[in-house]
Amino acid sequence: MVLLIAAPAGAQEAGPEGGAAGASPAAAAPAESVPAATAPAATPQPLPGGEGAAPADTASPAPEPAASEAPAAEASPPVPAPSGMPVGGAALPHDLSPWGMFLQADIVVKAVMVGLALASLATWTVWLAKGIELASAKRRARSATRKLERAQSLDEATRLIDGAWTRKGPVADLVHAAARERERSADLSAEGLKERLSIALSRIEARAGRGMTRGTGLLATIGATAPFIGLFGTVWGIMNSFIGISQAKTTNLAVVAPGIAEALLATAIGLVAAIPAVIIYNVFARSIA
């Protein structure tokens, strides 16, 4: 009996100890699994800026705004500079009229344009002066020719030609030269007199022709050289345009067009000066002949 009573008692004592021993691993297992479950939340995640440790759920949204801003900055198109604003240190001209382009042109191109404008002015001045001179000479020649047709002798022709209107001019000079040569060669034969008269009249005709052609040589010079002078201004202006393009580092039409337009304006002025000069020279040459 004593043994039977002692055995349950030992079993009861051993039971709690065994239960405690058996329960301790079970209790320890959850204690060890708790840090494993909470480790991701407690582990600090380093931020891109190198800040201190922060929870993962609060640190993860931080890079998203930077990622969303980067494509916007890359996708934004370049804003072109408005007209009149400095591009690469050079101000674009506001006015593309001939006068505005002249004001914006280089000093060399300006000098070419001014020279061609003066040449054009000289062309029209010669045209006006020679036109009046040739018209007056033609009227005198027609009037003197009609008087000579009515004369029956050299003395009568000299008397008719000495009128107020026909006293001056090539025809009057020819008649007076013939009268003087007849007096000088009175002792010569008819053939000798004709030869001397022919030589004297040829000299008077050549002198009158040189007087009539005075000023037309300038027209020929302007007509021959003005296009090349304008071309020089164009080449110089285009060189400056290329330099401006390289400095601005852009091929925008707003940067390229003004310089090229200024350069082409020099050629246009050269043609404006040359074409009328050639036409007027040819007209005067036919009239004088």
PDB file of N, CA and C in Angstrom, residues 66-118:
ATOM      1  N   ALA A  66      10.649  61.404 -57.098  1.00  0.00           N
ATOM      2  CA  ALA A  66      11.827  61.660 -57.927  1.00  0.00           C
ATOM      3  C   ALA A  66      11.741  60.911 -59.247  1.00  0.00           C
ATOM      4  N   ALA A  67      11.226  59.669 -59.186  1.00  0.00           N
ATOM      5  CA  ALA A  67      11.087  58.895 -60.419  1.00  0.00           C
ATOM      6  C   ALA A  67      10.045  59.492 -61.341  1.00  0.00           C
ATOM      7  N   SER A  68       8.993  60.077 -60.768  1.00  0.00           N
ATOM      8  CA  SER A  68       7.955  60.690 -61.601  1.00  0.00           C
ATOM      9  C   SER A  68       8.382  62.032 -62.154  1.00  0.00           C
ATOM     10  N   GLU A  69       9.311  62.735 -61.490  1.00  0.00           N
ATOM     11  CA  GLU A  69       9.767  64.033 -61.975  1.00  0.00           C
ATOM     12  C   GLU A  69      10.818  63.892 -63.082  1.00  0.00           C
ATOM     13  N   ALA A  70      11.594  62.827 -63.079  1.00  0.00           N
ATOM     14  CA  ALA A  70      12.661  62.678 -64.066  1.00  0.00           C
ATOM     15  C   ALA A  70      12.129  62.581 -65.487  1.00  0.00           C
ATOM     16  N   PRO A  71      11.102  61.771 -65.796  1.00  0.00           N
ATOM     17  CA  PRO A  71      10.600  61.759 -67.184  1.00  0.00           C
ATOM     18  C   PRO A  71      10.013  63.081 -67.606  1.00  0.00           C
ATOM     19  N   ALA A  72       9.374  63.778 -66.638  1.00  0.00           N
ATOM     20  CA  ALA A  72       8.798  65.081 -67.008  1.00  0.00           C
ATOM     21  C   ALA A  72       9.877  66.053 -67.419  1.00  0.00           C
ATOM     22  N   ALA A  73      11.019  66.014 -66.702  1.00  0.00           N
ATOM     23  CA  ALA A  73      12.102  66.923 -67.066  1.00  0.00           C
ATOM     24  C   ALA A  73      12.719  66.542 -68.400  1.00  0.00           C
ATOM     25  N   GLU A  74      12.774  65.223 -68.707  1.00  0.00           N
ATOM     26  CA  GLU A  74      13.354  64.811 -69.975  1.00  0.00           C
ATOM     27  C   GLU A  74      12.401  65.047 -71.148  1.00  0.00           C
ATOM     28  N   ALA A  75      11.100  64.937 -70.894  1.00  0.00           N
ATOM     29  CA  ALA A  75      10.132  65.058 -71.980  1.00  0.00           C
ATOM     30  C   ALA A  75       9.776  66.489 -72.311  1.00  0.00           C
ATOM     31  N   SER A  76      10.173  67.447 -71.478  1.00  0.00           N
ATOM     32  CA  SER A  76       9.809  68.844 -71.746  1.00  0.00           C
ATOM     33  C   SER A  76      10.563  69.345 -72.966  1.00  0.00           C
ATOM     34  N   PRO A  77       9.863  69.864 -74.013  1.00  0.00           N
ATOM     35  CA  PRO A  77      10.546  70.335 -75.237  1.00  0.00           C
ATOM     36  C   PRO A  77      11.263  71.641 -74.989  1.00  0.00           C
ATOM     37  N   PRO A  78      12.324  71.929 -75.745  1.00  0.00           N
ATOM     38  CA  PRO A  78      13.015  73.218 -75.586  1.00  0.00           C
ATOM     39  C   PRO A  78      12.125  74.363 -76.039  1.00  0.00           C
ATOM     40  N   VAL A  79      12.138  75.411 -75.273  1.00  0.00           N
ATOM     41  CA  VAL A  79      11.318  76.584 -75.578  1.00  0.00           C
ATOM     42  C   VAL A  79      12.109  77.493 -76.490  1.00  0.00           C
ATOM     43  N   PRO A  80      11.635  77.755 -77.732  1.00  0.00           N
ATOM     44  CA  PRO A  80      12.386  78.647 -78.635  1.00  0.00           C
ATOM     45  C   PRO A  80      12.372  80.067 -78.144  1.00  0.00           C
ATOM     46  N   ALA A  81      13.482  80.758 -78.394  1.00  0.00           N
ATOM     47  CA  ALA A  81      13.565  82.160 -77.985  1.00  0.00           C
ATOM     48  C   ALA A  81      12.691  83.002 -78.883  1.00  0.00           C
ATOM     49  N   PRO A  82      11.888  83.909 -78.341  1.00  0.00           N
ATOM     50  CA  PRO A  82      11.042  84.769 -79.180  1.00  0.00           C
ATOM     51  C   PRO A  82      11.869  85.730 -79.993  1.00  0.00           C
ATOM     52  N   SER A  83      11.229  86.244 -81.044  1.00  0.00           N
ATOM     53  CA  SER A  83      11.918  87.197 -81.924  1.00  0.00           C
ATOM     54  C   SER A  83      12.281  88.440 -81.152  1.00  0.00           C
ATOM     55  N   GLY A  84      13.476  88.920 -81.386  1.00  0.00           N
ATOM     56  CA  GLY A  84      13.924  90.118 -80.703  1.00  0.00           C
ATOM     57  C   GLY A  84      14.692  89.838 -79.441  1.00  0.00           C
ATOM     58  N   MET A  85      14.667  88.567 -78.924  1.00  0.00           N
ATOM     59  CA  MET A  85      15.407  88.216 -77.734  1.00  0.00           C
ATOM     60  C   MET A  85      16.801  87.782 -78.137  1.00  0.00           C
ATOM     61  N   PRO A  86      17.806  87.983 -77.294  1.00  0.00           N
ATOM     62  CA  PRO A  86      19.171  87.600 -77.644  1.00  0.00           C
ATOM     63  C   PRO A  86      19.314  86.103 -77.719  1.00  0.00           C
ATOM     64  N   VAL A  87      19.903  85.605 -78.771  1.00  0.00           N
ATOM     65  CA  VAL A  87      20.196  84.190 -78.955  1.00  0.00           C
ATOM     66  C   VAL A  87      21.697  84.058 -79.143  1.00  0.00           C
ATOM     67  N   GLY A  88      22.345  83.426 -78.182  1.00  0.00           N
ATOM     68  CA  GLY A  88      23.783  83.261 -78.281  1.00  0.00           C
ATOM     69  C   GLY A  88      24.532  84.574 -78.256  1.00  0.00           C
ATOM     70  N   GLY A  89      23.969  85.598 -77.574  1.00  0.00           N
ATOM     71  CA  GLY A  89      24.651  86.874 -77.459  1.00  0.00           C
ATOM     72  C   GLY A  89      24.369  87.835 -78.565  1.00  0.00           C
ATOM     73  N   ALA A  90      23.573  87.475 -79.610  1.00  0.00           N
ATOM     74  CA  ALA A  90      23.286  88.365 -80.728  1.00  0.00           C
ATOM     75  C   ALA A  90      21.802  88.632 -80.766  1.00  0.00           C
ATOM     76  N   ALA A  91      21.399  89.876 -80.854  1.00  0.00           N
ATOM     77  CA  ALA A  91      20.004  90.256 -80.889  1.00  0.00           C
ATOM     78  C   ALA A  91      19.471  90.136 -82.306  1.00  0.00           C
ATOM     79  N   LEU A  92      18.316  89.497 -82.450  1.00  0.00           N
ATOM     80  CA  LEU A  92      17.712  89.342 -83.763  1.00  0.00           C
ATOM     81  C   LEU A  92      17.035  90.640 -84.163  1.00  0.00           C
ATOM     82  N   PRO A  93      17.070  91.011 -85.427  1.00  0.00           N
ATOM     83  CA  PRO A  93      16.429  92.248 -85.852  1.00  0.00           C
ATOM     84  C   PRO A  93      14.924  92.103 -85.820  1.00  0.00           C
ATOM     85  N   HIS A  94      14.247  93.176 -85.428  1.00  0.00           N
ATOM     86  CA  HIS A  94      12.794  93.175 -85.392  1.00  0.00           C
ATOM     87  C   HIS A  94      12.217  93.457 -86.766  1.00  0.00           C
ATOM     88  N   ASP A  95      12.905  94.220 -87.589  1.00  0.00           N
ATOM     89  CA  ASP A  95      12.375  94.693 -88.863  1.00  0.00           C
ATOM     90  C   ASP A  95      13.176  94.066 -89.996  1.00  0.00           C
ATOM     91  N   LEU A  96      12.497  93.362 -90.887  1.00  0.00           N
ATOM     92  CA  LEU A  96      13.145  92.754 -92.047  1.00  0.00           C
ATOM     93  C   LEU A  96      12.855  93.525 -93.324  1.00  0.00           C
ATOM     94  N   SER A  97      12.481  94.788 -93.197  1.00  0.00           N
ATOM     95  CA  SER A  97      12.344  95.652 -94.365  1.00  0.00           C
ATOM     96  C   SER A  97      13.733  96.024 -94.877  1.00  0.00           C
ATOM     97  N   PRO A  98      13.852  96.538 -96.112  1.00  0.00           N
ATOM     98  CA  PRO A  98      15.184  96.914 -96.612  1.00  0.00           C
ATOM     99  C   PRO A  98      15.922  97.877 -95.699  1.00  0.00           C
ATOM    100  N   TRP A  99      15.209  98.867 -95.159  1.00  0.00           N
ATOM    101  CA  TRP A  99      15.880  99.817 -94.269  1.00  0.00           C
ATOM    102  C   TRP A  99      16.299  99.152 -92.966  1.00  0.00           C
ATOM    103  N   GLY A 100      15.440  98.298 -92.418  1.00  0.00           N
ATOM    104  CA  GLY A 100      15.801  97.596 -91.190  1.00  0.00           C
ATOM    105  C   GLY A 100      16.979  96.662 -91.387  1.00  0.00           C
ATOM    106  N   MET A 101      17.020  95.953 -92.517  1.00  0.00           N
ATOM    107  CA  MET A 101      18.159  95.074 -92.784  1.00  0.00           C
ATOM    108  C   MET A 101      19.440  95.873 -92.995  1.00  0.00           C
ATOM    109  N   PHE A 102      19.313  97.069 -93.591  1.00  0.00           N
ATOM    110  CA  PHE A 102      20.503  97.904 -93.753  1.00  0.00           C
ATOM    111  C   PHE A 102      21.053  98.329 -92.398  1.00  0.00           C
ATOM    112  N   LEU A 103      20.177  98.692 -91.467  1.00  0.00           N
ATOM    113  CA  LEU A 103      20.638  99.118 -90.147  1.00  0.00           C
ATOM    114  C   LEU A 103      21.283  97.968 -89.378  1.00  0.00           C
ATOM    115  N   GLN A 104      20.824  96.738 -89.590  1.00  0.00           N
ATOM    116  CA  GLN A 104      21.367  95.588 -88.873  1.00  0.00           C
ATOM    117  C   GLN A 104      22.590  94.978 -89.552  1.00  0.00           C
ATOM    118  N   ALA A 105      22.939  95.454 -90.751  1.00  0.00           N
ATOM    119  CA  ALA A 105      24.027  94.831 -91.512  1.00  0.00           C
ATOM    120  C   ALA A 105      25.386  95.173 -90.915  1.00  0.00           C
ATOM    121  N   ASP A 106      26.386  94.390 -91.325  1.00  0.00           N
ATOM    122  CA  ASP A 106      27.771  94.632 -90.922  1.00  0.00           C
ATOM    123  C   ASP A 106      28.283  95.914 -91.567  1.00  0.00           C
ATOM    124  N   ILE A 107      29.353  96.482 -90.989  1.00  0.00           N
ATOM    125  CA  ILE A 107      29.887  97.754 -91.485  1.00  0.00           C
ATOM    126  C   ILE A 107      30.390  97.610 -92.919  1.00  0.00           C
ATOM    127  N   VAL A 108      30.967  96.456 -93.260  1.00  0.00           N
ATOM    128  CA  VAL A 108      31.446  96.251 -94.634  1.00  0.00           C
ATOM    129  C   VAL A 108      30.268  96.174 -95.598  1.00  0.00           C
ATOM    130  N   VAL A 109      29.230  95.445 -95.214  1.00  0.00           N
ATOM    131  CA  VAL A 109      28.046  95.345 -96.073  1.00  0.00           C
ATOM    132  C   VAL A 109      27.372  96.704 -96.204  1.00  0.00           C
ATOM    133  N   LYS A 110      27.363  97.478 -95.127  1.00  0.00           N
ATOM    134  CA  LYS A 110      26.799  98.831 -95.206  1.00  0.00           C
ATOM    135  C   LYS A 110      27.581  99.691 -96.190  1.00  0.00           C
ATOM    136  N   ALA A 111      28.910  99.597 -96.140  1.00  0.00           N
ATOM    137  CA  ALA A 111      29.725 100.380 -97.073  1.00  0.00           C
ATOM    138  C   ALA A 111      29.445  99.975 -98.517  1.00  0.00           C
ATOM    139  N   VAL A 112      29.288  98.680 -98.762  1.00  0.00           N
ATOM    140  CA  VAL A 112      28.968  98.218-100.118  1.00  0.00           C
ATOM    141  C   VAL A 112      27.615  98.757-100.563  1.00  0.00           C
ATOM    142  N   MET A 113      26.634  98.695 -99.670  1.00  0.00           N
ATOM    143  CA  MET A 113      25.299  99.188-100.027  1.00  0.00           C
ATOM    144  C   MET A 113      25.307 100.686-100.308  1.00  0.00           C
ATOM    145  N   VAL A 114      26.020 101.443 -99.483  1.00  0.00           N
ATOM    146  CA  VAL A 114      26.081 102.895 -99.696  1.00  0.00           C
ATOM    147  C   VAL A 114      26.771 103.207-101.019  1.00  0.00           C
ATOM    148  N   GLY A 115      27.877 102.497-101.314  1.00  0.00           N
ATOM    149  CA  GLY A 115      28.564 102.723-102.585  1.00  0.00           C
ATOM    150  C   GLY A 115      27.689 102.406-103.785  1.00  0.00           C
ATOM    151  N   LEU A 116      26.943 101.319-103.705  1.00  0.00           N
ATOM    152  CA  LEU A 116      26.053 100.971-104.814  1.00  0.00           C
ATOM    153  C   LEU A 116      24.902 101.963-104.940  1.00  0.00           C
ATOM    154  N   ALA A 117      24.415 102.457-103.811  1.00  0.00           N
ATOM    155  CA  ALA A 117      23.360 103.472-103.878  1.00  0.00           C
ATOM    156  C   ALA A 117      23.872 104.752-104.530  1.00  0.00           C
ATOM    157  N   LEU A 118      25.104 105.148-104.201  1.00  0.00           N
ATOM    158  CA  LEU A 118      25.693 106.327-104.852  1.00  0.00           C
ATOM    159  C   LEU A 118      25.905 106.077-106.347  1.00  0.00           C
TER     160      LEU A 118
END
